[in-house]
Tab-separated table of C-alpha atoms and ligand atoms in Angstrom:
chain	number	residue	atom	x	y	z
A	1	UNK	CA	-230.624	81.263	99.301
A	2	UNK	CA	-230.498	84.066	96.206
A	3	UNK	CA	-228.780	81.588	94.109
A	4	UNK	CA	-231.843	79.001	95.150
A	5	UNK	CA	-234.534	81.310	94.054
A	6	UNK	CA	-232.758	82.025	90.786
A	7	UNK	CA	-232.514	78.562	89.934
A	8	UNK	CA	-236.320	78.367	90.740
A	9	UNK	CA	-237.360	81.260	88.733
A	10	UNK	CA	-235.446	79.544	85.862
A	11	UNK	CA	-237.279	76.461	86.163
A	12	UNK	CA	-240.660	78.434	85.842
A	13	UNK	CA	-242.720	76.683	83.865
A	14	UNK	CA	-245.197	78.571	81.561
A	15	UNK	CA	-247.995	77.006	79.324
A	16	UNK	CA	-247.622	77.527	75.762
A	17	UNK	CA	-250.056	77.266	72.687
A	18	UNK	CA	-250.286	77.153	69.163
A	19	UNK	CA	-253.615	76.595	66.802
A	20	UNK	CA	-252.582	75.471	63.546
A	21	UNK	CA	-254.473	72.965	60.468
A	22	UNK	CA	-252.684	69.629	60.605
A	23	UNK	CA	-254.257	66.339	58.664
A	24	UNK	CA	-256.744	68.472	57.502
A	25	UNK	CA	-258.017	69.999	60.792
A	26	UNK	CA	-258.042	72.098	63.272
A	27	UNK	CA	-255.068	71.387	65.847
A	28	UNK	CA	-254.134	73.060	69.334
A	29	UNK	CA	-250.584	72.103	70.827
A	30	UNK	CA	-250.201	73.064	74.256
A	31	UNK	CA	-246.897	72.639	76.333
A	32	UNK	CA	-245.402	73.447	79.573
A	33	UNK	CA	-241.580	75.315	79.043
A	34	UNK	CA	-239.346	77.468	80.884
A	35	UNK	CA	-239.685	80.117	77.951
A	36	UNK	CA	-241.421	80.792	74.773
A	37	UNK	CA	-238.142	79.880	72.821
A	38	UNK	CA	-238.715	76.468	74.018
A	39	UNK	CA	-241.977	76.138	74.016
A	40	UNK	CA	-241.319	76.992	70.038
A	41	UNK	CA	-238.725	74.132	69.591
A	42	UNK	CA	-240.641	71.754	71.473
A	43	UNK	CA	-244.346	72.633	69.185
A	44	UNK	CA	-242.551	72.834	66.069
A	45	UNK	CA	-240.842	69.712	66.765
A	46	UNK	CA	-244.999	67.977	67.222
A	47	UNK	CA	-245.837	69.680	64.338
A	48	UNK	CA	-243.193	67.842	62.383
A	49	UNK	CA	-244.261	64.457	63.728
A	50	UNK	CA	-247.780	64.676	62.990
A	51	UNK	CA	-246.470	66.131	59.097
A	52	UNK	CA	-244.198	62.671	59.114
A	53	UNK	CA	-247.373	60.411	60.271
A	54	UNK	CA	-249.904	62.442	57.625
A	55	UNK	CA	-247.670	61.506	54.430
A	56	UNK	CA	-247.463	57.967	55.825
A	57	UNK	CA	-251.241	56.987	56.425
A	58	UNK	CA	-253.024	59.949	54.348
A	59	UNK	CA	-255.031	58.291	51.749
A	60	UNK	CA	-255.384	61.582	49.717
A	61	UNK	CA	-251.393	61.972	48.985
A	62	UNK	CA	-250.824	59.821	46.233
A	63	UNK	CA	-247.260	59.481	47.061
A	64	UNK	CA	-247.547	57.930	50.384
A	65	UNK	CA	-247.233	54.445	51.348
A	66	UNK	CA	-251.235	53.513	52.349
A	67	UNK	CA	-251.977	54.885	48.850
A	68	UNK	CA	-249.155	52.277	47.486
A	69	UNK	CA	-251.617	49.753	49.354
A	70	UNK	CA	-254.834	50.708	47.667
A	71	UNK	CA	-253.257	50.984	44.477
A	72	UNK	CA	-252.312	47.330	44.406
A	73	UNK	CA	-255.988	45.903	45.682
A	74	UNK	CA	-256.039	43.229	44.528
A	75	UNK	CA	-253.055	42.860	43.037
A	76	UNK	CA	-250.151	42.359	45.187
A	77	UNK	CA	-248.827	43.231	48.580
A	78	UNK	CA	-247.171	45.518	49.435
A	79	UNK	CA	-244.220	46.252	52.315
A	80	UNK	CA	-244.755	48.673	54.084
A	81	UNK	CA	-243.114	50.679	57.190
A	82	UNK	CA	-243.322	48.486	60.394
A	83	UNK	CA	-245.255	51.494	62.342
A	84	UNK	CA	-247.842	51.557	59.189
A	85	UNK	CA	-248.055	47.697	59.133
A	86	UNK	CA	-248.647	48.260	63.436
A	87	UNK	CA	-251.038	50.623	62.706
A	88	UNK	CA	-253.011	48.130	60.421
A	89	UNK	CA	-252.886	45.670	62.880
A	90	UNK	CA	-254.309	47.186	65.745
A	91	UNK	CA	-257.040	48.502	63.372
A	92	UNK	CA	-257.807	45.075	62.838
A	93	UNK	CA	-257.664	44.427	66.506
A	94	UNK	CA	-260.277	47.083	66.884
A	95	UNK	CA	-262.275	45.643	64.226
A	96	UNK	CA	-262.661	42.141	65.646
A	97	UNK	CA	-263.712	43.856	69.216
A	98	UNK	CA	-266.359	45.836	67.066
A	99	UNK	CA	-267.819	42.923	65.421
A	100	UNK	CA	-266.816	45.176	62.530
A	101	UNK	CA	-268.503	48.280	63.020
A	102	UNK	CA	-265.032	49.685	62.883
A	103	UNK	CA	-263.031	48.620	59.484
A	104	UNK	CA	-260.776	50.683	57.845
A	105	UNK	CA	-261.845	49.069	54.946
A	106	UNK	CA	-264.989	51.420	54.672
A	107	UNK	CA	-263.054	54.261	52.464
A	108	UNK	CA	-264.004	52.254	49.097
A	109	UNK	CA	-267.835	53.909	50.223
A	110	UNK	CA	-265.901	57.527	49.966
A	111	UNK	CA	-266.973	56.899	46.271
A	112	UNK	CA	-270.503	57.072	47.480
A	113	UNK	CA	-270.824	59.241	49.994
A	114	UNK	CA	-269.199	62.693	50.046
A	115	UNK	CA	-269.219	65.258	52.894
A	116	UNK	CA	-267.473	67.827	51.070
A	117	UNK	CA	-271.249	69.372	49.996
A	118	UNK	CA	-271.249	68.048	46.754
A	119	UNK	CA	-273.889	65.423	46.772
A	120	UNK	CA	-277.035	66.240	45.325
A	121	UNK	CA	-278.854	62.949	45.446
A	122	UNK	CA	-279.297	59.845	47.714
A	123	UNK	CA	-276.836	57.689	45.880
A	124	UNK	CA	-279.117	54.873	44.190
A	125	UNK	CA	-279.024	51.158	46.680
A	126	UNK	CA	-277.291	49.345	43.344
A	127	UNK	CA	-274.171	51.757	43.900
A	128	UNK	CA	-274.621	51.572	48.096
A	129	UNK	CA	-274.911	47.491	47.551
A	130	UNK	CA	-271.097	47.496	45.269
A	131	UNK	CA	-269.788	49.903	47.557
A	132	UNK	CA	-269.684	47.644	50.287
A	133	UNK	CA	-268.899	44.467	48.744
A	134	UNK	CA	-265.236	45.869	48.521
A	135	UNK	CA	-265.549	46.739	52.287
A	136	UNK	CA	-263.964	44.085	54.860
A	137	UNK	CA	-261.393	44.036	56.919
A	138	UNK	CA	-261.124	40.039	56.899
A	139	UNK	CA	-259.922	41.092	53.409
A	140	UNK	CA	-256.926	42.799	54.674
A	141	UNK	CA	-253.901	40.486	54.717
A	142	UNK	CA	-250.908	40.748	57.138
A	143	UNK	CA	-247.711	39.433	56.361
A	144	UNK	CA	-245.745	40.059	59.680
A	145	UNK	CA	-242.394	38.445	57.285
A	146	UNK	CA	-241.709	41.003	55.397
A	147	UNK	CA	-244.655	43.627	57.013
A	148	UNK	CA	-246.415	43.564	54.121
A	149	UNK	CA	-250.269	44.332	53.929
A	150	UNK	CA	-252.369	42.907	50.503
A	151	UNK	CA	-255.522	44.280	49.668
A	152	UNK	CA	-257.174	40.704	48.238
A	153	UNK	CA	-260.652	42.416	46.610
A	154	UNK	CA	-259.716	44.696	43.701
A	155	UNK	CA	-261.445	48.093	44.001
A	156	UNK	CA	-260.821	47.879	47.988
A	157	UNK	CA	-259.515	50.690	50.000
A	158	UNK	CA	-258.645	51.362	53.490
A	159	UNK	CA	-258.422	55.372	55.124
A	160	UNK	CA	-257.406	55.846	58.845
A	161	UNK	CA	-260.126	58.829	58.885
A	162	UNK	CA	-261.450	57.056	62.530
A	163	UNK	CA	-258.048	56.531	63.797
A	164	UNK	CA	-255.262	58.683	62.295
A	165	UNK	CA	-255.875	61.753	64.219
A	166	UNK	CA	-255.628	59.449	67.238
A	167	UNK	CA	-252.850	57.965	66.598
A	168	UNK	CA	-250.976	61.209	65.852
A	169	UNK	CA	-252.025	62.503	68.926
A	170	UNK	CA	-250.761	60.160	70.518
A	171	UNK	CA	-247.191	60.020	68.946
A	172	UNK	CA	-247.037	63.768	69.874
A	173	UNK	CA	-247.437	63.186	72.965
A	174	UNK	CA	-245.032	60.441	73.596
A	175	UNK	CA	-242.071	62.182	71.166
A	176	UNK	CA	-242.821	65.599	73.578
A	177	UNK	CA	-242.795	63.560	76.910
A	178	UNK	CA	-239.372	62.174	75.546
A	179	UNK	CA	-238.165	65.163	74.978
A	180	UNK	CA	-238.713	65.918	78.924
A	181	UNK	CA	-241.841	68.023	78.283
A	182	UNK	CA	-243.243	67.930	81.476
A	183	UNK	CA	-247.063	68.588	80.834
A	184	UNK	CA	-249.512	69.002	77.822
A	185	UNK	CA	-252.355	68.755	75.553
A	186	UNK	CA	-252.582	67.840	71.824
A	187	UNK	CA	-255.852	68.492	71.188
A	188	UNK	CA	-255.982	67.023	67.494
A	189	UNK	CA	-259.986	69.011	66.498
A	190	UNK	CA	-261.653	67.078	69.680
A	191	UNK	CA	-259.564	64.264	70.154
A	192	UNK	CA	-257.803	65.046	73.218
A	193	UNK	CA	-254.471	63.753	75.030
A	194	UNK	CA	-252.930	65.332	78.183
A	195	UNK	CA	-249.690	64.645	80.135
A	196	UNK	CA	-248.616	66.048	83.200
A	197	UNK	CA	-250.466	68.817	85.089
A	198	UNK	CA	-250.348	72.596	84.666
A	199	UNK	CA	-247.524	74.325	86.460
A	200	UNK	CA	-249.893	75.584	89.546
A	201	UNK	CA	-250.619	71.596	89.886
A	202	UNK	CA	-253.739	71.818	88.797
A	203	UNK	CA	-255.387	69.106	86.645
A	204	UNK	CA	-255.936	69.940	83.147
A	205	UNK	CA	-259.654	70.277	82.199
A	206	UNK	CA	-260.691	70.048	78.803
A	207	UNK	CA	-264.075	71.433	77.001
A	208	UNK	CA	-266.316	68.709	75.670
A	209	UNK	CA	-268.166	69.665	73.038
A	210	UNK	CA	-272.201	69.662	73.614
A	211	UNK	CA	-273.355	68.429	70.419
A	212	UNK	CA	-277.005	70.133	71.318
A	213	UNK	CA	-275.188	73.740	71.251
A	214	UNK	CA	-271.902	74.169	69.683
A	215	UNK	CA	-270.716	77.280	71.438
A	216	UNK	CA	-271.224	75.651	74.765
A	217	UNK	CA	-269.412	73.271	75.980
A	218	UNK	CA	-271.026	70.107	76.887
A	219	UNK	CA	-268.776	69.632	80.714
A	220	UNK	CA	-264.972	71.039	81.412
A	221	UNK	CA	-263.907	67.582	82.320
A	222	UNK	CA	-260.517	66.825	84.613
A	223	UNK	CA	-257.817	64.834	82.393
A	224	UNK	CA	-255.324	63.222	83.796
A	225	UNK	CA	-252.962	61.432	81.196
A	226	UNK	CA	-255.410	59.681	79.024
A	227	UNK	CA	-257.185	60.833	76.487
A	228	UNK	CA	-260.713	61.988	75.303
A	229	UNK	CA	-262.469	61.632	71.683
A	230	UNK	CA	-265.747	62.868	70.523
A	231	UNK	CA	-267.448	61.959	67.324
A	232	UNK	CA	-270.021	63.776	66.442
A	233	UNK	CA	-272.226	64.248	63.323
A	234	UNK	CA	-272.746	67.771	63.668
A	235	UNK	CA	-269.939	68.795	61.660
A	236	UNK	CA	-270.343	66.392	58.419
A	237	UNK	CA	-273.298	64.947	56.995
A	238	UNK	CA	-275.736	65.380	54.141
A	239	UNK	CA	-279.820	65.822	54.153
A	240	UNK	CA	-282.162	63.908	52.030
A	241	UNK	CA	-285.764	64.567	52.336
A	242	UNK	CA	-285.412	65.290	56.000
A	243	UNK	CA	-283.049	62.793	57.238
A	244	UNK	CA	-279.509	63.113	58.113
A	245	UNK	CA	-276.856	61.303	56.867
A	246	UNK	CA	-273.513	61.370	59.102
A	247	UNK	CA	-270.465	60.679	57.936
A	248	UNK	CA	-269.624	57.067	59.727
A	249	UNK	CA	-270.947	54.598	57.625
A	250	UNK	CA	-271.704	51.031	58.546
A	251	UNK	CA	-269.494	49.140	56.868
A	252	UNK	CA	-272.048	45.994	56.828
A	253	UNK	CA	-275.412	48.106	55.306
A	254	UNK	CA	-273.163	51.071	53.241
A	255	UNK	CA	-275.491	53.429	55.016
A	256	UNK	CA	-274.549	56.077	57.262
A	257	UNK	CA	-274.943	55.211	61.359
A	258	UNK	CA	-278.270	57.049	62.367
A	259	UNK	CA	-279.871	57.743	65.775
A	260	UNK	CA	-276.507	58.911	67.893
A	261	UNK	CA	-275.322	62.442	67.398
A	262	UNK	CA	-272.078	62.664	69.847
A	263	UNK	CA	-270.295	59.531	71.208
A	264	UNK	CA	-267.787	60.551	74.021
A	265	UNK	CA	-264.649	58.357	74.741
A	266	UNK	CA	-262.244	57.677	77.425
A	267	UNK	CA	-259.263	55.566	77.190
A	268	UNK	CA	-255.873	55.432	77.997
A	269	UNK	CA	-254.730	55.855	74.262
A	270	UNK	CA	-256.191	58.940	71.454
A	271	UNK	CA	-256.108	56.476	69.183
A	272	UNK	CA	-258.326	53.858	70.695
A	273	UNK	CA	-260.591	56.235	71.912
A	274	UNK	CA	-261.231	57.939	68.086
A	275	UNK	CA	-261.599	54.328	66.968
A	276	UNK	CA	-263.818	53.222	69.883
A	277	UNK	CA	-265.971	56.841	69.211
A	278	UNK	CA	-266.434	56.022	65.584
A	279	UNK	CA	-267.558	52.264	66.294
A	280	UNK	CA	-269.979	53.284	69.037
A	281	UNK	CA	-272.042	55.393	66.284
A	282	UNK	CA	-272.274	51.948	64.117
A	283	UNK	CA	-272.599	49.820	67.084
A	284	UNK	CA	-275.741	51.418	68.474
A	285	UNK	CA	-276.926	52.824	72.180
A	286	UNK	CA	-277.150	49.840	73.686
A	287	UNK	CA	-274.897	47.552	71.676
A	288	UNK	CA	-272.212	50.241	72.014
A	289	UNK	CA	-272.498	51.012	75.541
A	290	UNK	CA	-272.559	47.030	76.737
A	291	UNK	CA	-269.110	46.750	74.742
A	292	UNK	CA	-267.820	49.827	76.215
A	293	UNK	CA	-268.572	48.126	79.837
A	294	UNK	CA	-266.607	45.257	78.617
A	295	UNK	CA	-263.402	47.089	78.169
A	296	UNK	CA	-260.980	47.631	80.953
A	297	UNK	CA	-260.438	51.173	81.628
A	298	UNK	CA	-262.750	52.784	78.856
A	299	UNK	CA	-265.826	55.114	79.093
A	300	UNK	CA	-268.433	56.510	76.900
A	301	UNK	CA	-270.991	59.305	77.127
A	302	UNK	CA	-273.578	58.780	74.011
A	303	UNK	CA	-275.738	61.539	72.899
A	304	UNK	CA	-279.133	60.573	71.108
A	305	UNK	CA	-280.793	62.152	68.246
A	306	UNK	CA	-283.788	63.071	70.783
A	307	UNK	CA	-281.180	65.013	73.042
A	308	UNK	CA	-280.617	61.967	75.762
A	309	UNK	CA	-277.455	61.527	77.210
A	310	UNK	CA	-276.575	57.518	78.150
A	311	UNK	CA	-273.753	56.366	79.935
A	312	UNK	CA	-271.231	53.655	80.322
A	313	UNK	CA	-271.466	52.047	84.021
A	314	UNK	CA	-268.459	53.804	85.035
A	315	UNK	CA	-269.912	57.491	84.459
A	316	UNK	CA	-271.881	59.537	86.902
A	317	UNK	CA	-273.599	62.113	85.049
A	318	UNK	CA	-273.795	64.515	87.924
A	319	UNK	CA	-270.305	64.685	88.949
A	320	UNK	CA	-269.472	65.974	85.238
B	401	ADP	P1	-263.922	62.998	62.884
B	401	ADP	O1	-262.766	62.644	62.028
B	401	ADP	O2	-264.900	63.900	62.226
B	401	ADP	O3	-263.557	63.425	64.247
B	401	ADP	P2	-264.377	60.199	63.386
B	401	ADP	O4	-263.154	60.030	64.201
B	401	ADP	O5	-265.594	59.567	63.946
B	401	ADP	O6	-264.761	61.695	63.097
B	401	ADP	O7	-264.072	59.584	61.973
B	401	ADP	C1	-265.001	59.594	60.943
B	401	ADP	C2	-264.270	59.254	59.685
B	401	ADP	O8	-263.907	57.880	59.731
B	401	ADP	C3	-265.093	59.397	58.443
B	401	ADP	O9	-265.001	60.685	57.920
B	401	ADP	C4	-264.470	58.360	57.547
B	401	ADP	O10	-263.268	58.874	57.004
B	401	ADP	C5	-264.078	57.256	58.499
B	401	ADP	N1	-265.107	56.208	58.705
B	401	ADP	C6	-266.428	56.281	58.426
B	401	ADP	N2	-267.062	55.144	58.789
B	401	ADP	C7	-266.111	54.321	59.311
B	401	ADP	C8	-266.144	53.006	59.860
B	401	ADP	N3	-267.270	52.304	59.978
B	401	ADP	N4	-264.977	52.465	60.300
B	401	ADP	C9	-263.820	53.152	60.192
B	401	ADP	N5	-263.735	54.397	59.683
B	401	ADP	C10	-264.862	54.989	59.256
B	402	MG	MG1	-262.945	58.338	65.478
């Protein structure tokens, strides 16, 4: 019986976390272990991965492989890792269910708009209208072969800034559960992924941020191994004579997605999700929300620049 209850104190699980600035933001790992040693090893080793996936799809390091890509627009393909050449492809997956309104395509507009508060003017609609002819993501040629990915309009670029954070998330996740992690939450600056439950059995509830007042959250939502992704506008855009500018552009005008501040979604992957958040901004209210009731096992919750909240069919406000 004493031996029994040793063994069980041992197994005590405790929940760990660490805040740290991954990808350039704000990341919190959490993770069930029998002792802060662990719970050490088992963070540093998702800090590692998400290091690993940033110097693979970061379009900012010029040594890394998606940079090799926008290099040679329009010049050659190039091969590429199979899990950035993946990564591609389901972007492109994404962008066909969008109609387009996702595209990873969109960074050559980075050259027009900048979120980083140094834009002083409205950039002129000459330099909007060649921003965008680079943008497409029909333009974006597979080779499954040799996985290489060609870039076919000079000047084109593509950025994962909808989807990387996602996807990292989500490769945390699956490298800790592999690890026999038994429970936790990568929350990669909003987009959210949980495994597991806490060690009282509990659910996990995450904080959803309330767009209308930043310091409280919008609903402390149950999560049960899926994951949750907020876009929001809040946080980057730039004001010109009274209008705001967010930072998800529509890849088809060049202008920034107006008339949504916070798009809330569900899904079974981060990565999905953060895409699916983005496109929902470009898509629209109701455009957004009728393709969100099309997909199998995702939800949205929109929130318009007047302060109303809309729903995909499978949310009920009130129980939030
Ligand atoms: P955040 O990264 O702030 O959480 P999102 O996940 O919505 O927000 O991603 C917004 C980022 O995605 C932008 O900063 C930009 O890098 C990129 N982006 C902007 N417009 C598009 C678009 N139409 N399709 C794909 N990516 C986009
Ligand atoms: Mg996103």
């Amino acid at each position: 019986m004493l031996v029994l209850l040793i063994g069980l104190q041992l197994q005590a699980q405790e929940i760990h976390k660490r805040t740290l600035k991954l990808m350039g933001s704000r990341f919190e790992i959490t993770v069930t272990a029998e002792n802060p040693e662990k719970a050490n090893q088992y963070i540093d080793t998702a800090v590692s991965e998400i290091q690993r996936i940033e110097r693979l799809i970061s379009s900012w390091d010029p040594a890394s492989q998606t940079s090799e890509i926008n290099r040679n627009a329009g010049i050659k393909p190039v091969v590429v890792d199979p899990e950035l050449y993946n990564l591609i492809s389901r972007a492109l997956k994404i962008s066909e269910i969008t109609d387009g309104a996702f595209d990873i395509s969109y960074a050559s507009m980075d050259k027009i708009w900048k979120f980083d508060g140094s834009m002083r003017s409205m950039p002129s609609e000459e330099a909007i209208r060649n921003s965008v002819s680079k943008v497409g993501y029909q333009n974006i040629i597979l080779h499954p072969d040799d996985h290489s990915v060609f870039l076919k309009k000079e000047g084109m670029k593509i950025g994962f800034g909808a989807i990387g954070k996602g996807y990292a998330a989500d490769r945390a996740k699956d490298l800790l559960r592999s690890q026999g992690v038994t429970a936790g939450i990568i929350n990669a600056s909003g987009d959210m992924n949980t495994w597991g439950t806490q060690p009282n059995g509990d659910t996990w509830k995450v904080a959803i941020t309330n767009p209308l007042n930043k310091e409280h959250a919008f609903a402390l939502l149950p999560l049960e191994d899926r994951a949750v992704v907020t876009s929001g506008d809040y946080e980057k855009f730039v004001k010109f004579n009274g209008v705001r500018y967010s930072h998800i552009i529509n890849p088809k005008t060049g202008y920034p997605a107006t008339g949504i501040i916070s798009a809330t979604v569900f899904a079974p992957k981060a990565e999905l999700a953060d895409a699916l958040a983005t496109s929902v901004f470009v898509m629209g209210i109701e455009t957004g929300i009728d393709r969100i009731n099309q997909l199998p096992g995702i939800d949205c919750i929109i929130v318009d620049t007047n302060g109303k909240v809309h729903t995909s069919k499978n949310i009920k406000l009130d129980s939030l």
